[in-house]
Short mmCIF file of C-alpha atoms in Angstrom, two decimals:
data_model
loop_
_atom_site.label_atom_id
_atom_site.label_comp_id
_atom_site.label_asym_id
_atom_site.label_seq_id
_atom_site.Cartn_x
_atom_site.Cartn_y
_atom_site.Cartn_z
CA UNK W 1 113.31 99.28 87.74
CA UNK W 2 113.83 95.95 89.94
CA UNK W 3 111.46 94.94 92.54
CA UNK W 4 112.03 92.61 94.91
CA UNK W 5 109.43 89.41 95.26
CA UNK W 6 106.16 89.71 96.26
CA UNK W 7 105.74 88.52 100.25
CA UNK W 8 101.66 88.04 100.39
CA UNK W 9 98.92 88.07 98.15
CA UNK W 10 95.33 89.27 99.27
CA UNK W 11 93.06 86.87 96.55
CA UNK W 12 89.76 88.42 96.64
CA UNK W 13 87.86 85.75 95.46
CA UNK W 14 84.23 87.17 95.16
CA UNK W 15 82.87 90.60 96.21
CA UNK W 16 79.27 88.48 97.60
CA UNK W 17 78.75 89.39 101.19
CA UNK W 18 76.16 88.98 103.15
CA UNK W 19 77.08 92.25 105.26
CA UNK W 20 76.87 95.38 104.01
CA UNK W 21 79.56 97.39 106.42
CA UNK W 22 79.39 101.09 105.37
CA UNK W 23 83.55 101.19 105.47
CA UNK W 24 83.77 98.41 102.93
CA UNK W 25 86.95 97.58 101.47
CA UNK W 26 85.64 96.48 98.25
CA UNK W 27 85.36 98.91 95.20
CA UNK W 28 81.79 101.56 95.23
CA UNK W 29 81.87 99.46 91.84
CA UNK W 30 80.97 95.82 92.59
CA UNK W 31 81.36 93.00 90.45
CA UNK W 32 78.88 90.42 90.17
CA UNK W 33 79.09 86.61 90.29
CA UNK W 34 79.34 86.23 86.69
CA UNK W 35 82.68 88.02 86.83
CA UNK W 36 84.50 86.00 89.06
CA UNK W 37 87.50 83.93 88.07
CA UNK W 38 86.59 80.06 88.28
CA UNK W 39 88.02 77.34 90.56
CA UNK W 40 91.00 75.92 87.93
CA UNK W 41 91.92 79.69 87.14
CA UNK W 42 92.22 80.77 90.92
CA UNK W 43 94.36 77.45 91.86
CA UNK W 44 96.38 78.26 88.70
CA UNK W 45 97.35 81.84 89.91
CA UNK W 46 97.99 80.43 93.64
CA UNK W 47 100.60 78.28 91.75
CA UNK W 48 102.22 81.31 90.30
CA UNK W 49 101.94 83.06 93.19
CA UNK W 50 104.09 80.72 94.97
CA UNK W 51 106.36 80.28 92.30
CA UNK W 52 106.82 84.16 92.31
CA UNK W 53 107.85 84.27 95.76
CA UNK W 54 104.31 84.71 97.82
CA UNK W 55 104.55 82.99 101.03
CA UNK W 56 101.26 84.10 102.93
CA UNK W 57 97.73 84.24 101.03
CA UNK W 58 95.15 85.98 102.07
CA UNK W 59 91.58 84.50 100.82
CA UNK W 60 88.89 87.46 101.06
CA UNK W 61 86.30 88.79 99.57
CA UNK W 62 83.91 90.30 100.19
CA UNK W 63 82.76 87.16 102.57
CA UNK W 64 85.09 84.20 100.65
CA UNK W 65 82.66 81.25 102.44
CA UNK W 66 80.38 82.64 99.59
CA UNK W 67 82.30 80.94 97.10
CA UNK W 68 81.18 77.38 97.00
CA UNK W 69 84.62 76.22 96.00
CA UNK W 70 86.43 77.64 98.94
CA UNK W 71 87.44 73.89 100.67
CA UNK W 72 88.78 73.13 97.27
CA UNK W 73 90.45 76.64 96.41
CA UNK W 74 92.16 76.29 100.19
CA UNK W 75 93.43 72.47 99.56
CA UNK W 76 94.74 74.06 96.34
CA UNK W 77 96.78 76.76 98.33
CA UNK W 78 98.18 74.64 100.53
CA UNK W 79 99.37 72.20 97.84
CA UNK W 80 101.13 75.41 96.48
CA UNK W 81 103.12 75.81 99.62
CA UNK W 82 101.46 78.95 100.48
CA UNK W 83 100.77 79.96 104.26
CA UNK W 84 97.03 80.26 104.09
CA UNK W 85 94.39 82.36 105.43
CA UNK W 86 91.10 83.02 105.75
CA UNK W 87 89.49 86.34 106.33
CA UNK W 88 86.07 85.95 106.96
CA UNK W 89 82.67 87.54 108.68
CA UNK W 90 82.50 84.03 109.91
CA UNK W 91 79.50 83.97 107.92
CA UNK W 92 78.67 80.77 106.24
CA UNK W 93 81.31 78.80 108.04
CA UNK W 94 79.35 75.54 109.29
CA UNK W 95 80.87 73.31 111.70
CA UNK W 96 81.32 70.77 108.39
CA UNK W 97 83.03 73.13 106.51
CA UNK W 98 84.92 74.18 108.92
CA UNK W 99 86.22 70.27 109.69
CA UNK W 100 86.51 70.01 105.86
CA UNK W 101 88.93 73.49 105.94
CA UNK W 102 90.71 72.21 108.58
CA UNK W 103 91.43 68.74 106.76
CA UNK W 104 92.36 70.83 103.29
CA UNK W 105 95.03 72.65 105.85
CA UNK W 106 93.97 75.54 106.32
CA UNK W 107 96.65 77.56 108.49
CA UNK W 108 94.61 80.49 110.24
CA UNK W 109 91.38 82.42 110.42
CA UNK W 110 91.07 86.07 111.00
CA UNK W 111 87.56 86.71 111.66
CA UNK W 112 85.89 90.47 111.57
CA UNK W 113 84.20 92.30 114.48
CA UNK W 114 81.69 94.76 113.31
CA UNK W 115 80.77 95.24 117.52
CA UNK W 116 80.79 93.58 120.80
CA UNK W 117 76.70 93.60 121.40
CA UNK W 118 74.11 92.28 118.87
CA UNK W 119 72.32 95.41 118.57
CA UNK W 120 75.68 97.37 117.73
CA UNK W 121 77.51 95.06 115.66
CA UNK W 122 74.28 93.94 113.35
CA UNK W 123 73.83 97.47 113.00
CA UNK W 124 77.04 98.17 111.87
CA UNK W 125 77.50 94.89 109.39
CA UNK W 126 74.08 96.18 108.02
CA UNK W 127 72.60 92.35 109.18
CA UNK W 128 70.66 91.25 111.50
CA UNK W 129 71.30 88.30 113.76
CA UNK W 130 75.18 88.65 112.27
CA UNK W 131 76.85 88.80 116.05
CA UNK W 132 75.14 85.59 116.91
CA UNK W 133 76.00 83.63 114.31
CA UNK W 134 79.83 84.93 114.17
CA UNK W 135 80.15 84.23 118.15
CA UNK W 136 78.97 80.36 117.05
CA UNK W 137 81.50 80.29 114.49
CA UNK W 138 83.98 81.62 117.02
CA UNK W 139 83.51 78.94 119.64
CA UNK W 140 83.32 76.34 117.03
CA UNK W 141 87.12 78.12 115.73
CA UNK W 142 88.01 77.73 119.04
CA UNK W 143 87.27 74.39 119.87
CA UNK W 144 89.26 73.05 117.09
CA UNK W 145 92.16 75.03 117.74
CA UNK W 146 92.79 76.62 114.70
CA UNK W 147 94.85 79.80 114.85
CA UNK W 148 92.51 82.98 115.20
CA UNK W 149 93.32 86.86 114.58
CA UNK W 150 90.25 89.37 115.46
CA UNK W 151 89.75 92.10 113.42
CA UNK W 152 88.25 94.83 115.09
CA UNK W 153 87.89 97.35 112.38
CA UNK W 154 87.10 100.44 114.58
CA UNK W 155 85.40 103.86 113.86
CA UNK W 156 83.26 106.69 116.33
CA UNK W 157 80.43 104.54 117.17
CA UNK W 158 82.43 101.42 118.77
CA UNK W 159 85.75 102.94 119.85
CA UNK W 160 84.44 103.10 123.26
CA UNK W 161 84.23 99.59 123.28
CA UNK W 162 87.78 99.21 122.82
CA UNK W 163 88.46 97.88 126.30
CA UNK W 164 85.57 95.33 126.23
CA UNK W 165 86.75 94.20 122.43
CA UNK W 166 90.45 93.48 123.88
CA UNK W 167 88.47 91.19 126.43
CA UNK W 168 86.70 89.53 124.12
CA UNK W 169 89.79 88.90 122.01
CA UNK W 170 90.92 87.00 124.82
CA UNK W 171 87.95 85.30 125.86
CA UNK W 172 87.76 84.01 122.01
CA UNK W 173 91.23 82.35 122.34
CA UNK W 174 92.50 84.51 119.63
CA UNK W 175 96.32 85.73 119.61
CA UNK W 176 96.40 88.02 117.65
CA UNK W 177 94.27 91.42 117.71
CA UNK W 178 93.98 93.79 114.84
CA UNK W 179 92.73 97.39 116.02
CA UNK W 180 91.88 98.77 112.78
CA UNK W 181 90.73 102.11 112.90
CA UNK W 182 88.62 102.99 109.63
CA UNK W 183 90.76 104.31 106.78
CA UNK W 184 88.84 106.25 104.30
CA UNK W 185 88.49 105.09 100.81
CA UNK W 186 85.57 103.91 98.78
CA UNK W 187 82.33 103.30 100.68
CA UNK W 188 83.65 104.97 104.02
CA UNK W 189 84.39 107.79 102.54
CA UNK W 190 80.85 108.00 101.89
CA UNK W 191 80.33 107.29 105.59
CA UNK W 192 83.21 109.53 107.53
CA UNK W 193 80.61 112.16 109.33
CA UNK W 194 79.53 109.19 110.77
CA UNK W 195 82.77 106.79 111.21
CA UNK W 196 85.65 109.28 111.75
CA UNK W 197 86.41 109.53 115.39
CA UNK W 198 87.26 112.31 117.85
CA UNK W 199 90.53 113.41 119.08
CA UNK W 200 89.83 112.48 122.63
CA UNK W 201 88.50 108.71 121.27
CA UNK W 202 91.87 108.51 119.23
CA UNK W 203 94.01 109.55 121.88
CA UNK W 204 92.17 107.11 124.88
CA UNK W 205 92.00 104.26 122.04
CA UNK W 206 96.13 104.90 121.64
CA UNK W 207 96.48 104.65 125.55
CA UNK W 208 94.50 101.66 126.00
CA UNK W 209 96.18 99.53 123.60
CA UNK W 210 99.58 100.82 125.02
CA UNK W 211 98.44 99.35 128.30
CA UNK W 212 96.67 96.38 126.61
CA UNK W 213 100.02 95.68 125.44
CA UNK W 214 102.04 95.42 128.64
CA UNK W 215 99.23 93.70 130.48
CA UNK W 216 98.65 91.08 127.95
CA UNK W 217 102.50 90.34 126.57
CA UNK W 218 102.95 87.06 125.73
CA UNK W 219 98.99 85.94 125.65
CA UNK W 220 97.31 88.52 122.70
CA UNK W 221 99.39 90.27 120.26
CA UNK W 222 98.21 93.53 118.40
CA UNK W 223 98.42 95.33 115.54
CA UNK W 224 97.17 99.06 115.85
CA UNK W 225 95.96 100.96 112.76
CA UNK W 226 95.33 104.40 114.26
CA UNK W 227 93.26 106.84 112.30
CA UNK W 228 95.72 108.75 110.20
CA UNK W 229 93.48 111.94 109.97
CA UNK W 230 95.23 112.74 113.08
CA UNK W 231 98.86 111.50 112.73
CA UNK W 232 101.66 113.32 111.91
CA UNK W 233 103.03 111.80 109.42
CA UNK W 234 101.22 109.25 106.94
CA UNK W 235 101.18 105.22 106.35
CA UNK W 236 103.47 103.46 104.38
CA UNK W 237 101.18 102.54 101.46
CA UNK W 238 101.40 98.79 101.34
CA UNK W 239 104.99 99.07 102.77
CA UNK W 240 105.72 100.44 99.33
CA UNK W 241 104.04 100.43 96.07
CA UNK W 242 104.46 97.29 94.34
CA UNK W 243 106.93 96.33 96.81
CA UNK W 244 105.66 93.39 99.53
CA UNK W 245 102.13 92.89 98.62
CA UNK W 246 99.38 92.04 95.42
CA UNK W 247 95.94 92.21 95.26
CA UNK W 248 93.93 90.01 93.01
CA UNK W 249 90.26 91.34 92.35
CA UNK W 250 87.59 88.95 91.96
CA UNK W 251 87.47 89.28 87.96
CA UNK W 252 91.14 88.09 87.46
CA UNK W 253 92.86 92.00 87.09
CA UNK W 254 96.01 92.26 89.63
CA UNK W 255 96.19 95.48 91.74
CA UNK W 256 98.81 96.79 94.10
CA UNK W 257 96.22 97.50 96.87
CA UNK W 258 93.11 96.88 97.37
CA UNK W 259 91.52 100.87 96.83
CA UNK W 260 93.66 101.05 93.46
CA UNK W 261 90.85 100.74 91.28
CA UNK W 262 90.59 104.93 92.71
CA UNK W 263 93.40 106.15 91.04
CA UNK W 264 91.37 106.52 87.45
CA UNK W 265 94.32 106.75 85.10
CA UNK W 266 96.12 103.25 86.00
CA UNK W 267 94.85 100.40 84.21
CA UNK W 268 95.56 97.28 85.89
CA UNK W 269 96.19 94.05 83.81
CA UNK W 270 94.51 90.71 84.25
CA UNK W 271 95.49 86.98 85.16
CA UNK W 272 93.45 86.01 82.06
CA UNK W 273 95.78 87.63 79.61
CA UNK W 274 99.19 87.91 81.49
CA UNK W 275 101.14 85.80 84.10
CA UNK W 276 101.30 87.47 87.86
CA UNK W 277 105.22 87.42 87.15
CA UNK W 278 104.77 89.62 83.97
CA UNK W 279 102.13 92.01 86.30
CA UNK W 280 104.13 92.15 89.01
CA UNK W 281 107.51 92.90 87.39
CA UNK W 282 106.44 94.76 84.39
CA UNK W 283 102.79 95.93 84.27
CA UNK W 284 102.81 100.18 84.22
CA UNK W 285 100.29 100.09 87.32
CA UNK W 286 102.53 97.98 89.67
CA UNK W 287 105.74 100.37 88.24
CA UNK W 288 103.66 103.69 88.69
CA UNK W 289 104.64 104.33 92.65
CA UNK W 290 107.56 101.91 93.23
CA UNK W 291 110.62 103.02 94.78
CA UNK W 292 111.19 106.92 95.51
CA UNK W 293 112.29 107.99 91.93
CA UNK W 294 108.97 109.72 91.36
CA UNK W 295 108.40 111.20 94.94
CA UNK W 296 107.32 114.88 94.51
CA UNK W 297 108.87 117.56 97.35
CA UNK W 298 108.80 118.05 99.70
CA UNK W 299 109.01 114.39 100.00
CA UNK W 300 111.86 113.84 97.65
CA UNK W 301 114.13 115.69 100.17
CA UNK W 302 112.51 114.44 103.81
CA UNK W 303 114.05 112.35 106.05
CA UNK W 304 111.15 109.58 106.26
CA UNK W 305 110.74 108.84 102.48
CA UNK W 306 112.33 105.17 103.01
CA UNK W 307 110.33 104.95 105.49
CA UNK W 308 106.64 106.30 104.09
CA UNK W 309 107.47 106.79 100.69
CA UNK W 310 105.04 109.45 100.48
CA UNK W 311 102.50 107.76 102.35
CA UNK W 312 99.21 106.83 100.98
CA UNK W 313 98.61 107.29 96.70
CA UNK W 314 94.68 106.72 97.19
CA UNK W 315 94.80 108.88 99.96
CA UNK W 316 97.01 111.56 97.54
CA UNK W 317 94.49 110.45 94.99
CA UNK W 318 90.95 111.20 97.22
CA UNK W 319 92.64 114.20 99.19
CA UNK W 320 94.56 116.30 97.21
CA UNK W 321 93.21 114.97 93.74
CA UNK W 322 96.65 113.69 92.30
CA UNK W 323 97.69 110.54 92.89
CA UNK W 324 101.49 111.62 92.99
CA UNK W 325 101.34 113.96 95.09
CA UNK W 326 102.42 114.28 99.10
CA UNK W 327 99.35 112.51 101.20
CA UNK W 328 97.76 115.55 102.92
CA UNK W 329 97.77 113.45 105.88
CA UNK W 330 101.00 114.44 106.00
CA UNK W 331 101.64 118.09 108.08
CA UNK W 332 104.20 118.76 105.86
CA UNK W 333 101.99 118.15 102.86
CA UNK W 334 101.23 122.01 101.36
CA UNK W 335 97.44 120.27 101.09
CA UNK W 336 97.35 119.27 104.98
CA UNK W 337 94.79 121.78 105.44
CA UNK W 338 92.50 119.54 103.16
CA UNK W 339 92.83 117.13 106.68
CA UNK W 340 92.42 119.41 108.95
CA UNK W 341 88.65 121.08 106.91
CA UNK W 342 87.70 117.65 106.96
CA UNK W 343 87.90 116.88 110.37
CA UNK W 344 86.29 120.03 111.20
CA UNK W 345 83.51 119.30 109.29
CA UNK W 346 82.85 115.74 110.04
CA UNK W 347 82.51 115.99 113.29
CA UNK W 348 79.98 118.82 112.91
CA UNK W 349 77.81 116.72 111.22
CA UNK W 350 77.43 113.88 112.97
CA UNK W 351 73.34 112.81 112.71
CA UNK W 352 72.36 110.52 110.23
CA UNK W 353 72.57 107.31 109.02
CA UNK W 354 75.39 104.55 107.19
CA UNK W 355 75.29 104.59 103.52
CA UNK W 356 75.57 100.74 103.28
CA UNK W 357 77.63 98.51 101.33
CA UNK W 358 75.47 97.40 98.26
CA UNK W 359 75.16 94.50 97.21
CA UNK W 360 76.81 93.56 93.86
CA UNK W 361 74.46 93.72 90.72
CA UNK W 362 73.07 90.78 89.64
CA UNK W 363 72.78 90.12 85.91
CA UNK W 364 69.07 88.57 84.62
CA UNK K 1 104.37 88.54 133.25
CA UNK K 2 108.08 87.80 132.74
CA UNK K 3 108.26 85.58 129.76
CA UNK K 4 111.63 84.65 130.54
CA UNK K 5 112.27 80.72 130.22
CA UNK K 6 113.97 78.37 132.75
CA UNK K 7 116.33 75.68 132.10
CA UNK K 8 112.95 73.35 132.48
CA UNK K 9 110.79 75.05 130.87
CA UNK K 10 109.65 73.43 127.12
CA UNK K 11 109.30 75.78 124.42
CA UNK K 12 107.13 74.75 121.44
CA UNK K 13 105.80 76.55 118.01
CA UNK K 14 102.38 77.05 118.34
CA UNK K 15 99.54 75.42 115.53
CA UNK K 16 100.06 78.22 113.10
CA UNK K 17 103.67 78.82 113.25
CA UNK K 18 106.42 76.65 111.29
CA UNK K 19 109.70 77.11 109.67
CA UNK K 20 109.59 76.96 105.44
CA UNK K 21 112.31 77.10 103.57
CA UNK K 22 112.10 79.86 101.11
CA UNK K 23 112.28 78.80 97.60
CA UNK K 24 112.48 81.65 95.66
CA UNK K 25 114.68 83.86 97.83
CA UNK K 26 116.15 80.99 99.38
CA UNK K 27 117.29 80.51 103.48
CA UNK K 28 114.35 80.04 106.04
CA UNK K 29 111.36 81.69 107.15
CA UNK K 30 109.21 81.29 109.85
CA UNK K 31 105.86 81.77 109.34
CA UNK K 32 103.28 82.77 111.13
CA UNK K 33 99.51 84.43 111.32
CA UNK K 34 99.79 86.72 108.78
CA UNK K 35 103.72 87.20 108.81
CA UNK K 36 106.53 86.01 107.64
CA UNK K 37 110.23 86.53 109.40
CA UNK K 38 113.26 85.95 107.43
CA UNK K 39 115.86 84.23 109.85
CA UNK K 40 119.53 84.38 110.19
CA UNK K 41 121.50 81.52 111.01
CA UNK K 42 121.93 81.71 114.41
CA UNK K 43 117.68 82.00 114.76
CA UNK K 44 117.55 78.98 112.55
CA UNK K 45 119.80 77.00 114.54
CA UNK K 46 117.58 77.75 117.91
CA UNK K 47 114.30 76.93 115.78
CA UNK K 48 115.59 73.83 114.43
CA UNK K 49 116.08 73.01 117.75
CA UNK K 50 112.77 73.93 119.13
CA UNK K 51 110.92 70.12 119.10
CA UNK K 52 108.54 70.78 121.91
CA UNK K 53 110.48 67.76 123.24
CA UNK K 54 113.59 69.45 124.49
CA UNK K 55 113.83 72.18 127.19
CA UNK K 56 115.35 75.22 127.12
CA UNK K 57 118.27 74.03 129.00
CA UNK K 58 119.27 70.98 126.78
CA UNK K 59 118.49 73.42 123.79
CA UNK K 60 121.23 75.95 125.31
CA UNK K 61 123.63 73.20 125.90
CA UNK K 62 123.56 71.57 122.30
CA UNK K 63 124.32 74.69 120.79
CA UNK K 64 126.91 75.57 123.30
CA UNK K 65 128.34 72.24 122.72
CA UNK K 66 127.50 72.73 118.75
CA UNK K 67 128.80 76.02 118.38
CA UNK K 68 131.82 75.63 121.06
CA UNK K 69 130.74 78.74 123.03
CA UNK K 70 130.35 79.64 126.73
CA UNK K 71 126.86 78.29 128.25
CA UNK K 72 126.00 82.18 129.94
CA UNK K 73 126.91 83.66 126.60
CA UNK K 74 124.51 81.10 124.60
CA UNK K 75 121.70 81.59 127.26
CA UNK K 76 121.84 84.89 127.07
CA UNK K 77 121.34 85.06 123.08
CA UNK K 78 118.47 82.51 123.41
CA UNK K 79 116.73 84.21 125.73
CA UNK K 80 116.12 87.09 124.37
CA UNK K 81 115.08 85.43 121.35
CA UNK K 82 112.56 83.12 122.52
CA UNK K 83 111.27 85.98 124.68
CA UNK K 84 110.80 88.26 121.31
CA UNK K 85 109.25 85.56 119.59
CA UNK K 86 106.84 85.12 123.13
CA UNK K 87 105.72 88.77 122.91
CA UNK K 88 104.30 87.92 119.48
CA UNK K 89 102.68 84.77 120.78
CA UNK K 90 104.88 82.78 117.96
CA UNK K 91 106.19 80.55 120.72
CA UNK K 92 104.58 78.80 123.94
CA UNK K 93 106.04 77.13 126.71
CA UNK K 94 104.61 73.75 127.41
CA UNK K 95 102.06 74.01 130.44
#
């Protein structure tokens, strides 16, 4: 089947962190320092990225200002031709290596919100005196002008801080603001009785970025993530499987999203034995989902399948235990009332604690 | 705010936005914080033009004069171009 070129490439280049946010989007299965692909290897694959058609790369992690190498793995990028980007806790980003990213060309930061006090977002990110040190980096962002996104990843306990994290968007100088409401694989599935929002938070955070919107055209522009347990009608996974996006996982193997290590049956190829081009074109993981060919009913027949393509496969994958079938988020999904049980009994239980991120094991 | 521009006002591409060409799939994109927008001709011949020197009035007149269309019809088209590309915060107009 033909696929067009890959658009972006996520590049998580270590799963090291020092936060330990309970929605992680890093595998429940960490992998440890030794793992990780080294400095020549990673500028070799941002080569063949390019070459393949990438145009925007995304340098993650985990927290990528772990990774010693990162001035020299972004100078490497940037030689490639490739729009680069750093998404970062802001952790570990001094005010040298910050002048020393800037002078390797770096092209944007888009720096994580956890909260919008100390005590909320430190106890969110799992560590303490986080907030203070990510408002430094932010001023010292600022100052040098460099082009800044905040991520707000959002969830029950900081929803109702929406209108005071759209001010300090502003205030930060950023221009772009991603509300990203939790989605729920890995570790926050382990955590949704205590991240999944209500239906009144949903529908207030949904009016207030409307307004946001209006009131702030032309000075902060948004990208909304609403929490799909209460849509209609599901996300387009990755715009399509296999279809604008890559993900490659700190150990070298290339993945089509970033939760596809939870679909157990695909087995996902590495940079160390295959080019990306090979992967992306011809690997069976990356030709599993793509196109509609596969689509089960009653998405085969609907209406929206160009435009969802059956929404989610980890979410098919978590929810309804097959990873080709309809995501329940979907109400026409015959497994919707998975959805509907869950939200029920999430937000019965809502006491307790996070299950935080763990740190990755270390080998001795 | 309207983010219409006047014939004075100076359009620039922010740090963080810039036209590529695209190598693989070939034409231009113009890139910006974590997208990419594949342009037609028309928006590549109003980004080209975009120098943070020239205002939006001389911009509308060299293509009028380029293209050998009608000024009002040219404006129009620009317009509501630069305005889209406002509302996403991929262009500024010079303070």
């Amino acid at each position: 089947m033909s696929a067009p070129p890959p658009i972006a490439m996520l590049a998580e280049l270590t799963h090291r962190c020092p936060l330990a946010c309970p929605y992680c989007s890093n595998p429940v299965a960490l992998l440890g320092k030794d793992a990780e692909l080294d400095t020549d290897t990673w500028l070799d694959v941002f080569r063949q990225a390019a070459d393949l058609g990438v145009l925007q790369l995304h340098l993650s992690g985990g927290e990528p200002a772990s990774r010693p190498d990162l001035v020299d793995l972004t100078a490497g990028a940037v030689q490639a031709g490739l729009y680069t980007n750093l998404i970062t806790s802001g952790i570990g980003l001094t005010p040298k290596r910050l002048d020393a990213l800037e002078a390797a060309g770096l092209d944007h930061i888009q720096l994580s919100m956890q909260g919008t006090t100390a005590a909320l977002a430190d106890w969110i990110g799992g560590y303490k005196g986080g907030f203070d040190r990510k408002m430094k980096v932010a001023a010292e962002i600022k100052e040098r002008g460099i082009p800044l996104t905040l991520n707000a990843v959002m969830h029950r306990h900081n929803l109702d801080d929406l209108e005071r994290t759209i001010e300090m968007a502003v205030d930060l100088g950023a221009r772009r603001l991603e509300v990203a409401c939790v989605q729920f694989h890995g570790w926050a599935t382990k955590n949704r009785g205590m991240l999944l929002p209500t239906r009144e938070q949903t529908l207030a955070a949904k009016r207030i970025v409307a307004e946001a919107q209006v009131r702030l055209r032309g000075v902060l522009a948004f990208d909304f993530v609403p929490p799909d347990y209460y849509a209609d009608f599901p996300k387009a996974c990755m715009g399509g499987w296999g279809s604008a996006g890559l993900n490659v996982v700190p150990d070298g193997r290339v993945l089509p999203c970033h939760a596809a290590e939870s679909i157990p049956h695909l087995e996902f190829e590495t940079v160390r034995a295959r080019s990306l081009k090979e992967i992306w074109y011809d690997s069976a993981a990356f030709n599993a989902y793509r196109g509609t060919d596969w689509l089960p009913e009653p998405c085969a027949g609907c209406e929206r399948k160009e435009i969802d393509f059956g929404g989610c496969r980890c979410q098919a994958m978590a929810l309804a235990g097959d990873a080709a079938a309809t995501d329940p988020v979907c109400r026409k999904s015959p497994m919707h009332g998975v959805v509907t049980q869950l939200l029920a009994d999430s937000l019965a239980e809502q006491v307790g604690d996070f299950t935080y991120r763990a740190a990755p094991a270390r080998q001795v | 705010m309207t983010l219409d521009l006047a014939a004075e006002d100076v359009p620039y591409l922010p740090r963080g936005v810039r036209l590529t060409t695209d190598r693989v799939r070939g034409g231009t994109v113009l890139l910006a914080p974590e997208k990419a927008v594949t342009l037609d001709a028309i928006g590549e011949a109003i980004l080209s033009r975009v120098t943070g020197a020239a205002s939006f009035g001389e911009i509308v007149a060299d293509l009028a004069a380029t293209y050998d269309a009608p000024v009002d019809q040219i404006q129009g088209d620009v317009q509501t171009f630069m305005v889209g590309l406002r509302a996403r915060v991929f262009l500024l107009v010079k303070p």
